[in-house]
Short mmCIF file of C-alpha atoms and ligand atoms in Angstrom, two decimals:
data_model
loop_
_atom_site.label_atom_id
_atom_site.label_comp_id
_atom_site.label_asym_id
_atom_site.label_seq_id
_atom_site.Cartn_x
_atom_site.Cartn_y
_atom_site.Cartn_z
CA UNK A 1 -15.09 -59.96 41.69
CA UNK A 2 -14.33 -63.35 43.31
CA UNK A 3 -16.10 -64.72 46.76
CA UNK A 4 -14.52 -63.36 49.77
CA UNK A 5 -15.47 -61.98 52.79
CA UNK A 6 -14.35 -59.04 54.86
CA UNK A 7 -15.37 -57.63 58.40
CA UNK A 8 -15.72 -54.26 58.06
CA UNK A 9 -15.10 -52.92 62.21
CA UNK A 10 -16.13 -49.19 63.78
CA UNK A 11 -13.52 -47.78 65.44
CA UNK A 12 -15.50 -44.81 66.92
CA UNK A 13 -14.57 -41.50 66.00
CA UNK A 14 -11.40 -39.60 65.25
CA UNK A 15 -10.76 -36.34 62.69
CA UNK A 16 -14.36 -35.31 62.25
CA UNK A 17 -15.72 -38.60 61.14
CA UNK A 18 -16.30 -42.64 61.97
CA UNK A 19 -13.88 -44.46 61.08
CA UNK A 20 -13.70 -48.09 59.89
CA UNK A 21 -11.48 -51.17 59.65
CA UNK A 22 -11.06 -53.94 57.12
CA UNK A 23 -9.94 -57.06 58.04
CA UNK A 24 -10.08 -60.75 56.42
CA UNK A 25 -12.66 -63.00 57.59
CA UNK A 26 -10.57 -65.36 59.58
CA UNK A 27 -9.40 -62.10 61.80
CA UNK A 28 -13.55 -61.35 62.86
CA UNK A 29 -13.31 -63.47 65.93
CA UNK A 30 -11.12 -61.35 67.45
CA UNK A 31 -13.69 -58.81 67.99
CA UNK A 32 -14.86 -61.36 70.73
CA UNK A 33 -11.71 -60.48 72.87
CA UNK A 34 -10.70 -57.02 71.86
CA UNK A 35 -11.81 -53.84 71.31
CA UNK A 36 -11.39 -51.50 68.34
CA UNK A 37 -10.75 -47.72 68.23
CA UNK A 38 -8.94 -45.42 65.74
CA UNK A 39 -5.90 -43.35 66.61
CA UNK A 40 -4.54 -39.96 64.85
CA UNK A 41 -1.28 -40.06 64.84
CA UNK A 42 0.39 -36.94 63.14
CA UNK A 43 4.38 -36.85 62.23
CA UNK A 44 5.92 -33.74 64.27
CA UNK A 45 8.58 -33.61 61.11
CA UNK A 46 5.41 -32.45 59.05
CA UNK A 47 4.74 -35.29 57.27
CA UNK A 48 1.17 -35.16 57.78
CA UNK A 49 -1.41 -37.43 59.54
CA UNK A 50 -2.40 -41.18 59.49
CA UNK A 51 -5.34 -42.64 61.23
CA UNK A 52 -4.43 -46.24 62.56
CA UNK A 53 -6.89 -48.72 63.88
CA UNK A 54 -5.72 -49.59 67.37
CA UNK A 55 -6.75 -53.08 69.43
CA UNK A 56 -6.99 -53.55 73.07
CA UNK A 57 -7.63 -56.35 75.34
CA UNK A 58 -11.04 -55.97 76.50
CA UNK A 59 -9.79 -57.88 79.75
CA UNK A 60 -6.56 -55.37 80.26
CA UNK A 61 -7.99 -51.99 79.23
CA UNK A 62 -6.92 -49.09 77.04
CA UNK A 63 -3.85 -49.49 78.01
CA UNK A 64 -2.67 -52.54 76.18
CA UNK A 65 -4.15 -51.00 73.07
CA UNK A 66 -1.60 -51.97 70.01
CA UNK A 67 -1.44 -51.09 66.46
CA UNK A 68 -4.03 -53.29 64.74
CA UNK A 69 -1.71 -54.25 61.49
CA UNK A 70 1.35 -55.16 63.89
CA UNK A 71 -1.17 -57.69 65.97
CA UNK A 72 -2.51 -59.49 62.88
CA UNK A 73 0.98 -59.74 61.61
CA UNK A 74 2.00 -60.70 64.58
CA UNK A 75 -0.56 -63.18 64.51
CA UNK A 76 -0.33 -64.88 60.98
CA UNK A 77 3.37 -64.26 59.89
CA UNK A 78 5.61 -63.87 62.98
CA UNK A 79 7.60 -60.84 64.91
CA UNK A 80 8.25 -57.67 63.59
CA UNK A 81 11.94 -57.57 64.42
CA UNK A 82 14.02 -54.00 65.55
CA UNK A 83 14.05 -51.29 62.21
CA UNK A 84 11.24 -52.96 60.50
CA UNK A 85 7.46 -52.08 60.31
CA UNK A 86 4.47 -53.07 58.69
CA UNK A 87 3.17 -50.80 55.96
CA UNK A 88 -0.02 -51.09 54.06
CA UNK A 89 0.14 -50.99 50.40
CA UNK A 90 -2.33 -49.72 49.20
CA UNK A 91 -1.73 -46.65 51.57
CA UNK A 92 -5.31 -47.01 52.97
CA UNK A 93 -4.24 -47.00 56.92
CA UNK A 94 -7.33 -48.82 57.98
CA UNK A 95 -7.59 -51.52 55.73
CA UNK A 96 -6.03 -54.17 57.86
CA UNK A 97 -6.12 -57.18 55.23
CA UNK A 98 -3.20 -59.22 56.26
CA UNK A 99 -2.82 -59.02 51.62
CA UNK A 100 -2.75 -55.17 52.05
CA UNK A 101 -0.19 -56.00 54.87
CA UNK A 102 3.85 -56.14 54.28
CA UNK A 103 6.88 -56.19 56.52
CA UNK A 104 9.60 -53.83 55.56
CA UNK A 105 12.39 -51.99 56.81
CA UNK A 106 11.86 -48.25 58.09
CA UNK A 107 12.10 -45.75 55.51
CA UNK A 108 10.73 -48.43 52.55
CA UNK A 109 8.62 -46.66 49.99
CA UNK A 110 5.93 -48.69 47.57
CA UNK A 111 7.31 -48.94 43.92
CA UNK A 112 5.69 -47.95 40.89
CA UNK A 113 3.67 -51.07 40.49
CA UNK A 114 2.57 -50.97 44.12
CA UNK A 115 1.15 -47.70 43.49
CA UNK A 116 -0.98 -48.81 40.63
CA UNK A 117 -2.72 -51.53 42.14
CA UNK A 118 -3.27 -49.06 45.09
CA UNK A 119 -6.55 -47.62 43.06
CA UNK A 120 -7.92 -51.29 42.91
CA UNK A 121 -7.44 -51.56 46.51
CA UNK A 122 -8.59 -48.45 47.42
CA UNK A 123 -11.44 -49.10 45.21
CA UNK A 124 -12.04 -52.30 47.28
CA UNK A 125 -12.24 -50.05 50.81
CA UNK A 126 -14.04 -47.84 48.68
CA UNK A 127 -17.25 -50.01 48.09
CA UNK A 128 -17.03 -51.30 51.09
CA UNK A 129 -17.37 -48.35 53.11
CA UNK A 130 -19.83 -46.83 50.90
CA UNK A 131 -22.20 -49.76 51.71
CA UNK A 132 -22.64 -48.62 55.23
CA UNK A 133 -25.24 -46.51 56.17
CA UNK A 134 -24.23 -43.01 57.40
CA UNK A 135 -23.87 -43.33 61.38
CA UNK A 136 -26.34 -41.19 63.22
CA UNK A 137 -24.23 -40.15 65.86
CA UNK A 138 -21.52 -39.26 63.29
CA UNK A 139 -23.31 -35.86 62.52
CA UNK A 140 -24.81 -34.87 66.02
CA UNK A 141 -21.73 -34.44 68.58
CA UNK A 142 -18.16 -32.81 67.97
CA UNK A 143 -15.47 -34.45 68.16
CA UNK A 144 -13.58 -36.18 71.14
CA UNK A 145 -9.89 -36.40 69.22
CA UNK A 146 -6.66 -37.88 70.61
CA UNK A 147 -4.43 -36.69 68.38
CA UNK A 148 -0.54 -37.88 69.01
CA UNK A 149 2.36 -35.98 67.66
CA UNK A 150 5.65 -38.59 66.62
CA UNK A 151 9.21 -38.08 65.85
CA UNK A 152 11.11 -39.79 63.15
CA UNK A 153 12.13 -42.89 65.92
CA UNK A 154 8.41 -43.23 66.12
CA UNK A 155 8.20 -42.09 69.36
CA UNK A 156 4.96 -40.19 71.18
CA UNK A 157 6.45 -36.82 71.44
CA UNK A 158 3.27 -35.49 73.00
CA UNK A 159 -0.09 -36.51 73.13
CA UNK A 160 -3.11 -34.42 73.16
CA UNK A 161 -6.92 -34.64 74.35
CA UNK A 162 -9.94 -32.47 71.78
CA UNK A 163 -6.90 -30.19 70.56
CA UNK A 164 -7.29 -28.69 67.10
CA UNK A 165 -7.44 -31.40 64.87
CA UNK A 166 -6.25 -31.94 61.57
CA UNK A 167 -9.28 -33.46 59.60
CA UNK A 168 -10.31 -36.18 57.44
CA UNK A 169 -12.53 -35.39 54.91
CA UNK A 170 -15.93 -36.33 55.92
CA UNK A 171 -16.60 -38.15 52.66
CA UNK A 172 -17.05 -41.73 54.43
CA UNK A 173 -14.71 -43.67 52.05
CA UNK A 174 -12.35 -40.89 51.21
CA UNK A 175 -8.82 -41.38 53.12
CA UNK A 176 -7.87 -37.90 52.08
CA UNK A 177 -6.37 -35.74 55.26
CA UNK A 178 -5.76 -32.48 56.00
CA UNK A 179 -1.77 -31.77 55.67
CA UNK A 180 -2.19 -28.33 57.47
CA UNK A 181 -4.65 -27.38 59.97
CA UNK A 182 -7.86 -26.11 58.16
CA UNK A 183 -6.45 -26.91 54.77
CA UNK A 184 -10.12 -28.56 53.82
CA UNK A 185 -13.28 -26.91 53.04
CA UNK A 186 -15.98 -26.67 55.47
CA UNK A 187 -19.36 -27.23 54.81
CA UNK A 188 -20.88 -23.77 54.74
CA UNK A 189 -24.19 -24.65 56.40
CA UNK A 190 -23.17 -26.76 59.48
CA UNK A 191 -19.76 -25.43 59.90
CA UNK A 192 -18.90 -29.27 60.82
CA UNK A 193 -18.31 -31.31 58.15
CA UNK A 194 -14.99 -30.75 55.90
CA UNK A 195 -14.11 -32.04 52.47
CA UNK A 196 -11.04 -32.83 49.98
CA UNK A 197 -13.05 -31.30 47.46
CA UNK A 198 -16.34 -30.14 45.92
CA UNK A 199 -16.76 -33.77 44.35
CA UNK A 200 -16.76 -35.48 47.82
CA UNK A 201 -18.95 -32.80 49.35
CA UNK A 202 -21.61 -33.65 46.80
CA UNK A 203 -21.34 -37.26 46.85
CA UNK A 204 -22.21 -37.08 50.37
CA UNK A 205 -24.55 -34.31 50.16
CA UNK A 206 -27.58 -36.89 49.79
CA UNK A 207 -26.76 -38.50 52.99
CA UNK A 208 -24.94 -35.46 55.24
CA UNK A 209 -28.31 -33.26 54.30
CA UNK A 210 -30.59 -35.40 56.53
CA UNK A 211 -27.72 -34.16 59.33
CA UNK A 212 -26.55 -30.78 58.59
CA UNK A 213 -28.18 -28.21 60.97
CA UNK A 214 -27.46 -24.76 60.28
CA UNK A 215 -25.12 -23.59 62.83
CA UNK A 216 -26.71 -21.93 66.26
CA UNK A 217 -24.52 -19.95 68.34
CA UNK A 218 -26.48 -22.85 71.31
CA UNK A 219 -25.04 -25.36 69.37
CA UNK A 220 -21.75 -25.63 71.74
CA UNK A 221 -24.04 -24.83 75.19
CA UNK A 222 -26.71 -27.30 74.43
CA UNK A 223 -24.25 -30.06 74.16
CA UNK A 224 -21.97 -28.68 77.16
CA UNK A 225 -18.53 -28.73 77.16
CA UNK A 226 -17.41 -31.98 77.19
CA UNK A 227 -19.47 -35.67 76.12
ZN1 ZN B 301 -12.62 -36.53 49.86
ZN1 ZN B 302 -23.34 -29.51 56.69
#
């Protein structure tokens, strides 16, 4: 692999698990004057759900948060003019690498070749994210979702505070997500953390074992009802 740096950026928590972002070297300073967090966002036409990494201005509030890969276009290669997005081509919706970054009109789909190099990029956020060390606070409180619902415009049809969630799976470099509500498998012990499959669930079995508590019926009580 050649020399190059990434940030790799928490964005908090958001469908059962921490959530990172990549982003190029030259784009770490912004972390000076923004703040990070990640955003469900699921498709009310039942296209299932993305999780986007969303900035703010640490100076304006939550309010002024904005999609992460439309600021750092924004930033290195100009507007994003009407019936155009960004999309990220390797399909990875957190790894904000302005080379994993590309403007195109709505309704643009990756072509074959696209696809392919997708597992090399995805193997890329892949070893990254594996490198971390499993966040403590990951495994110990549920989980405080905002989960927005979108039409086909893109607009917020509805918005919704710690409703039922769709999940990712808990896997901390897997992107997989649930396409129907409780679609994943749930680890049997905890009753907390949910996986794509039995080959994620034992790759992080080493490091979710030091956190998985057999379920109480206190569990909910102890921690109240809201955090
Ligand atoms: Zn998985
Ligand atoms: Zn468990």
């Amino acid at each position: 692999m050649t020399d190059f740096k990434l940030g790799i950026v928490r964005l908090g928590r958001v469908a059962g698990k921490t959530k990172y972002t990549l982003i190029d070297e030259q784009d770490i300073p912004l972390v000076e004057s923004y703040s990070f967090e990640a955003r469900m966002e699921v498709d009310a036409d039942g296209n299932g759900a993305k999780i986007f990494a969303y900035a703010f201005d640490k100076n304006r509030g939550r309010g002024s948060g904005r999609l992460l890969h439309e600021l750092l276009w924004e930033r290195h290669r100009g507007g994003i003019a009407p019936g155009f997005q960004v999309v990220h081509l390797n399909s990875v919706t957190v790894d904000n690498r302005l080379d994993n970054l590309r403007l195109v009109p709505w309704g643009w789909k990756p072509k074959a070749e696209e696809v392919s190099s997708k597992q090399r990029e995805q193997s890329l956020y892949w070893l990254a994210i594996q490198q971390l060390p499993t966040d403590p606070i990951e495994e110990q409180f549920p989980v405080l979702n905002v989960t927005r619902y979108y039409n086909a415009n893109g607009d917020v049809v509805e918005e919704e505070e710690n409703s039922c969630t769709y999940y990712e799976c808990h896997y901390p470099p897997c992107t997989m997500i649930e396409k129907q509500l409780r679609e994943f498998n749930i680890c049997g012990r905890c009753q907390v953390a949910r996986y794509c499959g039995s080959q994620c669930q034992q790759k992080d079995w080493p490091a979710h074992k030091k956190h998985c508590r057999e379920k109480k019926r206190t569990f909910q009580q102890e921690l109240g009802p809201e955090r």
